[in-house]
Coordinates of C-alpha atoms and ligand atoms in Angstrom, one line a residue:
M5 CA 93.3 97.9 93.2
V6 CA 93.1 98.6 97.0
K7 CA 90.9 96.0 98.4
I8 CA 89.3 97.8 101.4
A9 CA 89.4 101.6 102.0
P10 CA 92.0 101.9 104.6
S11 CA 89.5 104.3 106.3
E12 CA 87.4 101.2 107.1
I13 CA 89.6 99.1 109.2
T14 CA 92.3 101.3 110.5
P15 CA 92.6 104.3 113.0
E16 CA 92.2 107.6 110.8
H17 CA 96.1 108.6 111.2
V18 CA 97.4 105.0 110.3
Y19 CA 96.7 104.6 106.5
L20 CA 97.8 101.8 104.1
N21 CA 100.8 102.8 102.1
R22 CA 101.5 100.1 99.5
R23 CA 102.9 100.9 96.1
H24 CA 99.3 101.2 94.3
F25 CA 98.8 103.3 97.4
M26 CA 101.5 105.8 97.1
V27 CA 100.4 107.5 94.5
G28 CA 98.7 106.0 96.4
A29 CA 103.8 101.4 98.8
G30 CA 128.3 86.1 101.9
S31 CA 130.4 85.5 103.4
L32 CA 134.0 86.4 104.8
A33 CA 136.5 84.9 106.6
V34 CA 137.2 86.3 110.1
G35 CA 139.5 84.3 112.2
G36 CA 138.5 81.3 110.2
L37 CA 134.7 81.7 110.5
A38 CA 132.7 81.8 107.5
L39 CA 130.1 84.8 107.7
A40 CA 127.6 86.3 105.4
A41 CA 125.7 89.4 105.6
C42 CA 122.5 87.4 105.7
G43 CA 123.1 83.7 106.3
G44 CA 121.0 81.4 104.1
P45 CA 117.8 80.0 105.4
R46 CA 117.7 76.6 106.8
A47 CA 115.5 73.9 105.4
G48 CA 113.1 73.8 108.4
A49 CA 112.5 77.6 108.3
Q50 CA 110.9 77.6 104.9
S51 CA 107.9 75.9 105.5
Q52 CA 105.0 77.5 107.4
S53 CA 104.6 74.5 109.6
A54 CA 108.1 74.7 110.7
A55 CA 108.1 78.2 112.2
P56 CA 110.5 78.5 114.8
A57 CA 109.2 77.5 118.4
A58 CA 110.4 80.7 120.6
V59 CA 107.7 83.4 120.1
Q60 CA 108.4 86.4 122.0
A61 CA 105.9 88.3 124.2
A62 CA 104.8 91.2 122.5
P63 CA 105.0 94.7 124.1
P64 CA 101.8 95.4 126.3
P65 CA 99.2 97.5 124.0
G66 CA 98.8 100.0 126.9
D67 CA 102.5 101.3 126.2
L68 CA 102.0 101.8 122.5
P69 CA 100.9 104.9 120.9
E70 CA 97.4 104.9 119.7
A71 CA 98.4 104.3 116.0
L72 CA 100.6 101.0 116.9
A73 CA 98.1 99.5 119.7
H74 CA 97.0 96.2 118.3
A75 CA 96.9 93.6 120.9
E76 CA 97.2 90.7 118.4
P77 CA 99.3 91.1 115.3
Y78 CA 97.6 93.4 112.7
A79 CA 97.9 94.2 109.2
S80 CA 95.4 96.0 107.0
H81 CA 96.1 93.5 104.1
A82 CA 96.9 89.8 103.6
T83 CA 99.3 90.5 100.6
D84 CA 101.7 92.9 99.2
E85 CA 100.8 94.9 96.0
L86 CA 102.1 91.8 94.0
D87 CA 99.7 89.6 95.8
D88 CA 102.4 87.8 97.6
P89 CA 101.3 86.8 101.0
L90 CA 102.6 88.4 104.2
N91 CA 104.9 86.4 106.2
Q92 CA 103.7 85.4 109.6
Y93 CA 104.4 87.3 112.5
E94 CA 106.2 84.3 114.1
E95 CA 108.4 84.0 111.1
I96 CA 109.6 87.5 111.0
T97 CA 110.4 87.8 114.8
N98 CA 112.0 84.6 115.1
Y99 CA 114.2 84.3 112.2
N100 CA 116.7 87.4 112.2
N101 CA 119.9 88.7 111.1
F102 CA 121.3 90.7 114.0
Y103 CA 125.0 89.9 114.6
E104 CA 125.1 92.0 117.8
F105 CA 123.3 89.1 119.4
S106 CA 124.2 86.1 117.6
T107 CA 125.0 84.8 114.0
D108 CA 122.2 82.2 114.7
K109 CA 119.1 83.5 113.2
E110 CA 116.9 81.3 115.2
A111 CA 118.6 82.5 118.6
V112 CA 118.6 86.0 118.0
A113 CA 114.8 86.5 119.5
K114 CA 115.6 84.7 122.9
L115 CA 119.2 86.5 123.1
S116 CA 117.4 89.8 122.6
T117 CA 114.5 89.7 124.9
D118 CA 116.1 91.9 127.6
F119 CA 117.3 94.3 125.4
V120 CA 116.4 97.9 127.0
T121 CA 114.8 100.0 124.4
R122 CA 113.8 102.8 126.9
P123 CA 114.7 105.4 127.3
W124 CA 116.3 105.9 124.0
T125 CA 117.5 108.9 122.1
V126 CA 118.4 109.4 118.5
T127 CA 121.0 112.0 117.5
V128 CA 120.8 113.8 114.4
G129 CA 123.9 115.7 113.5
G130 CA 126.6 116.6 110.9
L131 CA 126.1 118.9 107.9
V132 CA 122.5 120.1 109.1
N133 CA 121.3 123.2 110.0
N134 CA 119.2 122.0 112.6
P135 CA 120.9 119.4 114.8
K136 CA 118.5 117.6 117.2
T137 CA 118.2 115.0 119.7
Y138 CA 115.0 113.0 119.8
D139 CA 113.5 110.9 122.5
I140 CA 112.1 107.7 120.9
D141 CA 108.6 108.3 122.1
D142 CA 108.8 112.0 120.8
L143 CA 109.9 110.4 117.3
L144 CA 106.7 108.4 117.4
K145 CA 104.2 111.0 118.5
K146 CA 105.8 113.8 116.2
F147 CA 105.7 111.8 113.0
T148 CA 102.6 110.0 111.7
Q149 CA 103.0 106.2 111.9
E150 CA 102.1 104.5 108.7
E151 CA 102.0 101.0 107.6
R152 CA 104.3 100.1 104.5
I153 CA 104.0 96.5 103.2
Y154 CA 107.4 95.7 101.8
R155 CA 109.4 92.5 100.3
L156 CA 112.8 92.2 102.4
R157 CA 115.2 90.5 100.2
C158 CA 118.4 89.1 102.0
V159 CA 121.7 89.3 100.1
E160 CA 122.0 85.6 100.5
A161 CA 118.6 85.0 98.4
W162 CA 115.9 84.4 101.0
S163 CA 113.0 86.8 101.3
M164 CA 110.0 87.8 103.4
V165 CA 106.9 90.2 103.1
I166 CA 106.6 92.4 106.1
P167 CA 104.1 94.9 107.2
W168 CA 106.1 97.4 108.9
V169 CA 104.9 100.6 110.6
G170 CA 107.1 103.8 110.4
F171 CA 107.6 106.9 108.9
P172 CA 109.6 108.3 105.9
I173 CA 113.3 109.2 106.4
A174 CA 112.5 112.3 104.2
E175 CA 110.1 113.5 107.1
L176 CA 113.0 113.6 109.6
L177 CA 115.5 114.9 107.2
K178 CA 113.5 117.8 106.2
E179 CA 113.2 118.9 109.8
V180 CA 117.0 119.0 110.3
E181 CA 117.5 120.5 107.1
P182 CA 120.5 119.0 105.3
K183 CA 123.1 121.5 104.2
A184 CA 124.0 121.7 100.4
E185 CA 127.3 119.9 100.9
A186 CA 125.7 117.0 102.7
K187 CA 125.6 114.1 100.2
F188 CA 125.2 111.0 102.2
V189 CA 123.3 109.8 105.2
K190 CA 125.2 107.9 107.7
F191 CA 123.4 105.4 110.3
T192 CA 124.9 104.2 113.5
T193 CA 123.5 101.1 115.7
V194 CA 123.7 101.6 119.5
M195 CA 127.2 100.3 121.1
R196 CA 126.1 98.4 124.2
P197 CA 128.2 94.9 124.7
E198 CA 126.8 94.4 128.1
Q199 CA 123.4 93.8 126.6
M200 CA 124.6 92.6 123.1
E201 CA 126.8 89.5 123.6
G202 CA 127.9 89.6 119.8
Q203 CA 129.7 93.1 120.4
K204 CA 132.1 91.4 122.7
S205 CA 133.4 89.3 119.9
R206 CA 135.6 90.9 116.9
L207 CA 133.3 89.3 114.3
L208 CA 132.5 92.9 112.9
D209 CA 133.8 96.3 113.5
W210 CA 131.3 97.5 115.9
P211 CA 129.2 99.4 116.0
Y212 CA 127.3 98.6 112.7
V213 CA 127.2 101.4 110.4
E214 CA 125.2 101.8 107.1
G215 CA 124.7 104.7 104.6
L216 CA 122.5 105.9 102.0
T217 CA 122.8 108.9 99.5
V218 CA 120.9 111.8 100.7
A219 CA 118.6 111.4 97.3
E220 CA 118.1 107.7 98.2
A221 CA 117.0 108.4 101.9
M222 CA 114.7 111.4 100.3
N223 CA 113.0 108.6 98.4
P224 CA 109.3 108.0 99.8
L225 CA 109.8 104.2 100.0
A226 CA 112.6 104.5 102.5
I227 CA 111.3 104.5 105.9
F228 CA 112.2 104.4 109.6
A229 CA 110.6 101.4 111.0
T230 CA 109.0 101.7 114.3
G231 CA 106.8 98.8 114.4
M232 CA 105.8 95.8 112.7
Y233 CA 102.2 93.8 112.4
G234 CA 100.6 96.8 114.5
K235 CA 103.0 96.5 117.4
L236 CA 106.1 98.1 118.4
L237 CA 109.3 96.5 117.0
L238 CA 110.6 93.7 119.0
P239 CA 114.4 94.0 119.7
A240 CA 115.1 91.2 117.2
N241 CA 113.9 93.3 114.5
G242 CA 115.6 96.4 115.5
A243 CA 113.8 98.1 118.2
P244 CA 113.1 100.8 118.9
L245 CA 114.1 102.4 115.5
R246 CA 115.6 100.8 112.3
I247 CA 115.5 101.9 108.7
V248 CA 114.0 99.7 105.8
V249 CA 115.2 100.3 102.2
P250 CA 113.0 97.9 100.3
W251 CA 114.9 97.9 97.0
K252 CA 118.3 97.1 98.6
Y253 CA 119.6 93.9 100.1
G254 CA 118.5 93.6 103.8
F255 CA 121.9 94.3 105.2
K256 CA 121.6 98.1 104.5
S257 CA 118.2 97.9 106.8
I258 CA 120.2 98.8 109.9
K259 CA 118.8 98.3 113.2
S260 CA 118.7 100.0 116.6
I261 CA 119.9 103.2 115.5
V262 CA 121.1 105.9 117.8
Q263 CA 123.1 108.2 115.4
I264 CA 122.4 109.7 112.3
D265 CA 124.8 112.0 110.5
L266 CA 124.6 113.8 107.3
V267 CA 128.1 113.9 105.7
D268 CA 129.8 114.8 102.4
E269 CA 131.8 111.5 101.8
M270 CA 130.3 107.9 101.2
P271 CA 130.3 106.3 104.7
I272 CA 132.3 102.9 104.7
S273 CA 129.4 100.6 106.0
T274 CA 130.2 97.4 108.2
W275 CA 130.1 94.9 105.6
M276 CA 132.0 97.0 102.9
Q277 CA 134.6 97.3 105.4
A278 CA 134.6 93.5 106.3
A279 CA 134.5 92.2 102.7
P280 CA 134.9 95.0 100.0
N281 CA 134.8 92.7 97.3
E282 CA 131.4 91.1 98.2
Y283 CA 129.2 93.9 99.8
G284 CA 129.2 97.3 98.0
F285 CA 127.6 100.4 99.2
Y286 CA 124.7 100.7 96.8
A287 CA 123.3 96.8 97.4
N288 CA 120.5 97.3 95.2
V289 CA 118.6 94.0 94.5
N290 CA 119.6 92.8 90.9
P291 CA 119.1 89.5 89.4
E292 CA 121.9 90.2 86.9
V293 CA 124.5 91.1 89.3
N294 CA 125.8 88.0 91.2
H295 CA 127.4 87.8 94.5
P296 CA 130.9 86.7 93.8
R297 CA 130.0 83.4 95.5
W298 CA 126.5 82.8 94.5
S299 CA 123.7 83.7 92.1
Q300 CA 121.2 86.4 92.7
A301 CA 119.0 85.5 89.8
S302 CA 116.5 83.6 92.3
E303 CA 115.1 83.6 95.8
R304 CA 113.4 81.5 98.4
R305 CA 110.4 83.2 100.0
I306 CA 110.3 81.9 103.7
G307 CA 107.1 80.0 104.1
E308 CA 107.4 78.5 100.5
F309 CA 108.7 75.7 98.8
G310 CA 110.8 76.1 95.5
R311 CA 112.5 79.3 94.2
R312 CA 110.9 82.6 92.5
D313 CA 112.8 84.9 90.3
T314 CA 114.5 87.7 91.7
L315 CA 112.9 91.1 90.8
L316 CA 115.0 94.2 89.8
F317 CA 115.2 96.6 92.8
N318 CA 113.3 94.0 94.2
G319 CA 110.0 95.0 92.4
Y320 CA 110.3 98.7 93.1
A321 CA 112.3 99.7 89.9
E322 CA 109.3 102.2 89.2
E323 CA 110.0 104.0 92.0
V324 CA 113.6 104.1 92.5
A325 CA 115.5 103.3 89.2
Y326 CA 115.7 107.1 88.4
L327 CA 118.2 107.3 91.5
Y328 CA 120.8 105.3 89.4
D329 CA 120.3 106.6 86.0
G330 CA 124.0 106.7 84.4
L331 CA 125.3 104.6 87.1
D332 CA 127.0 101.2 86.2
L333 CA 125.0 99.1 88.5
R334 CA 127.6 96.1 87.9
A335 CA 130.6 98.3 88.9
N336 CA 128.4 100.0 91.8
F337 CA 127.1 96.6 93.4
Ligands
MTE426 N1 121.6 95.9 111.6 C1 122.5 95.7 112.8 N2 122.6 96.5 113.3 N3 122.9 94.5 112.9 C2 122.9 93.4 111.9 O1 123.4 92.3 112.1 N4 121.5 92.7 110.0 C3 120.9 93.2 108.6 C4 119.9 93.9 108.6 N5 120.1 95.1 109.7 C5 121.8 93.6 110.9 C6 121.3 94.8 110.9 C7 120.5 92.0 107.8 S1 121.9 91.1 107.2 C8 119.3 91.8 107.5 S2 118.7 90.6 106.2 C9 118.2 92.6 108.2 O2 118.7 93.5 109.1 C10 117.1 91.5 108.8 O3 116.1 92.2 109.5 P1 115.0 91.4 109.9 O4 115.8 90.5 111.1 O5 114.1 92.3 110.6 O6 114.5 90.5 109.1

């Protein structure tokens, strides 16, 4: 099913990693404000022609590791493994949920332009045999960066198809060696209110925190993303390091990570804490488990008119359903 051999079009060490590849790829009230983990798309953002105007300058290719050095937005394929077309670079970089900057999706790109992503260190600790602090550029060199074309499904029922560049979370975990008693991985976003205006407000309990079970984090689909469309990530998309967990609602895919801890108790994530009855720890995409205030049966793909059916585990059931054997997905939403 692969249309073009990755070796024909990508540097040797960047290989296509889609599903057929892999074996071969709300709201809550805070001081009267209605918030959602992912605000719904606005009418204008749903058509290709209405792509938001503010397009950020891409980082200069000269600063990029070879694997990411594309001067223009680059993806090895035009569709995902379900033949859904990729969203445009402009859509993905100008329609963002990143509450540290703004609750207005179309304002995040502009407000995050000056966010400083170098130097940047990521500390991995807790219940591990080899605690480590990595410089981001060492992480980029140490782990082979590969392309992953994934659907991103927001809890508020919009979605995109995004060609990420990154590496499996499992690769990093293998290096630090989780101890037997480690059951969860906790991720924490940088706390930098002087550069992130939203962190000056009490909208959420900063810094943003998310978590996965160790088994989820070890699944080959779970990645750290460092780039997108063949370029380093822009701040709006979570530069310099975020996770992408494509079978879960988008709020699990925490951005701008500085701390990773292996822990024995389930971390209370930011959205669980803000609205425990609306956002659970698992947050698996599931058309049959509705948000308390809206249906999850269908979604709107940014750039398309109309709605499409929501897929169980966002279409990745074959790869991830085993993680939830015996778990009541309704109770563990
Ligand atoms: N990470 C942090 N630190 N802060 C956030 O507000 N928003 C989440 C997630 N990661 C968020 C975050 C939500 S709700 C979604 S849908 C995705 O990021 C959006 O990712 P994108 O802007 O790259 O599409």
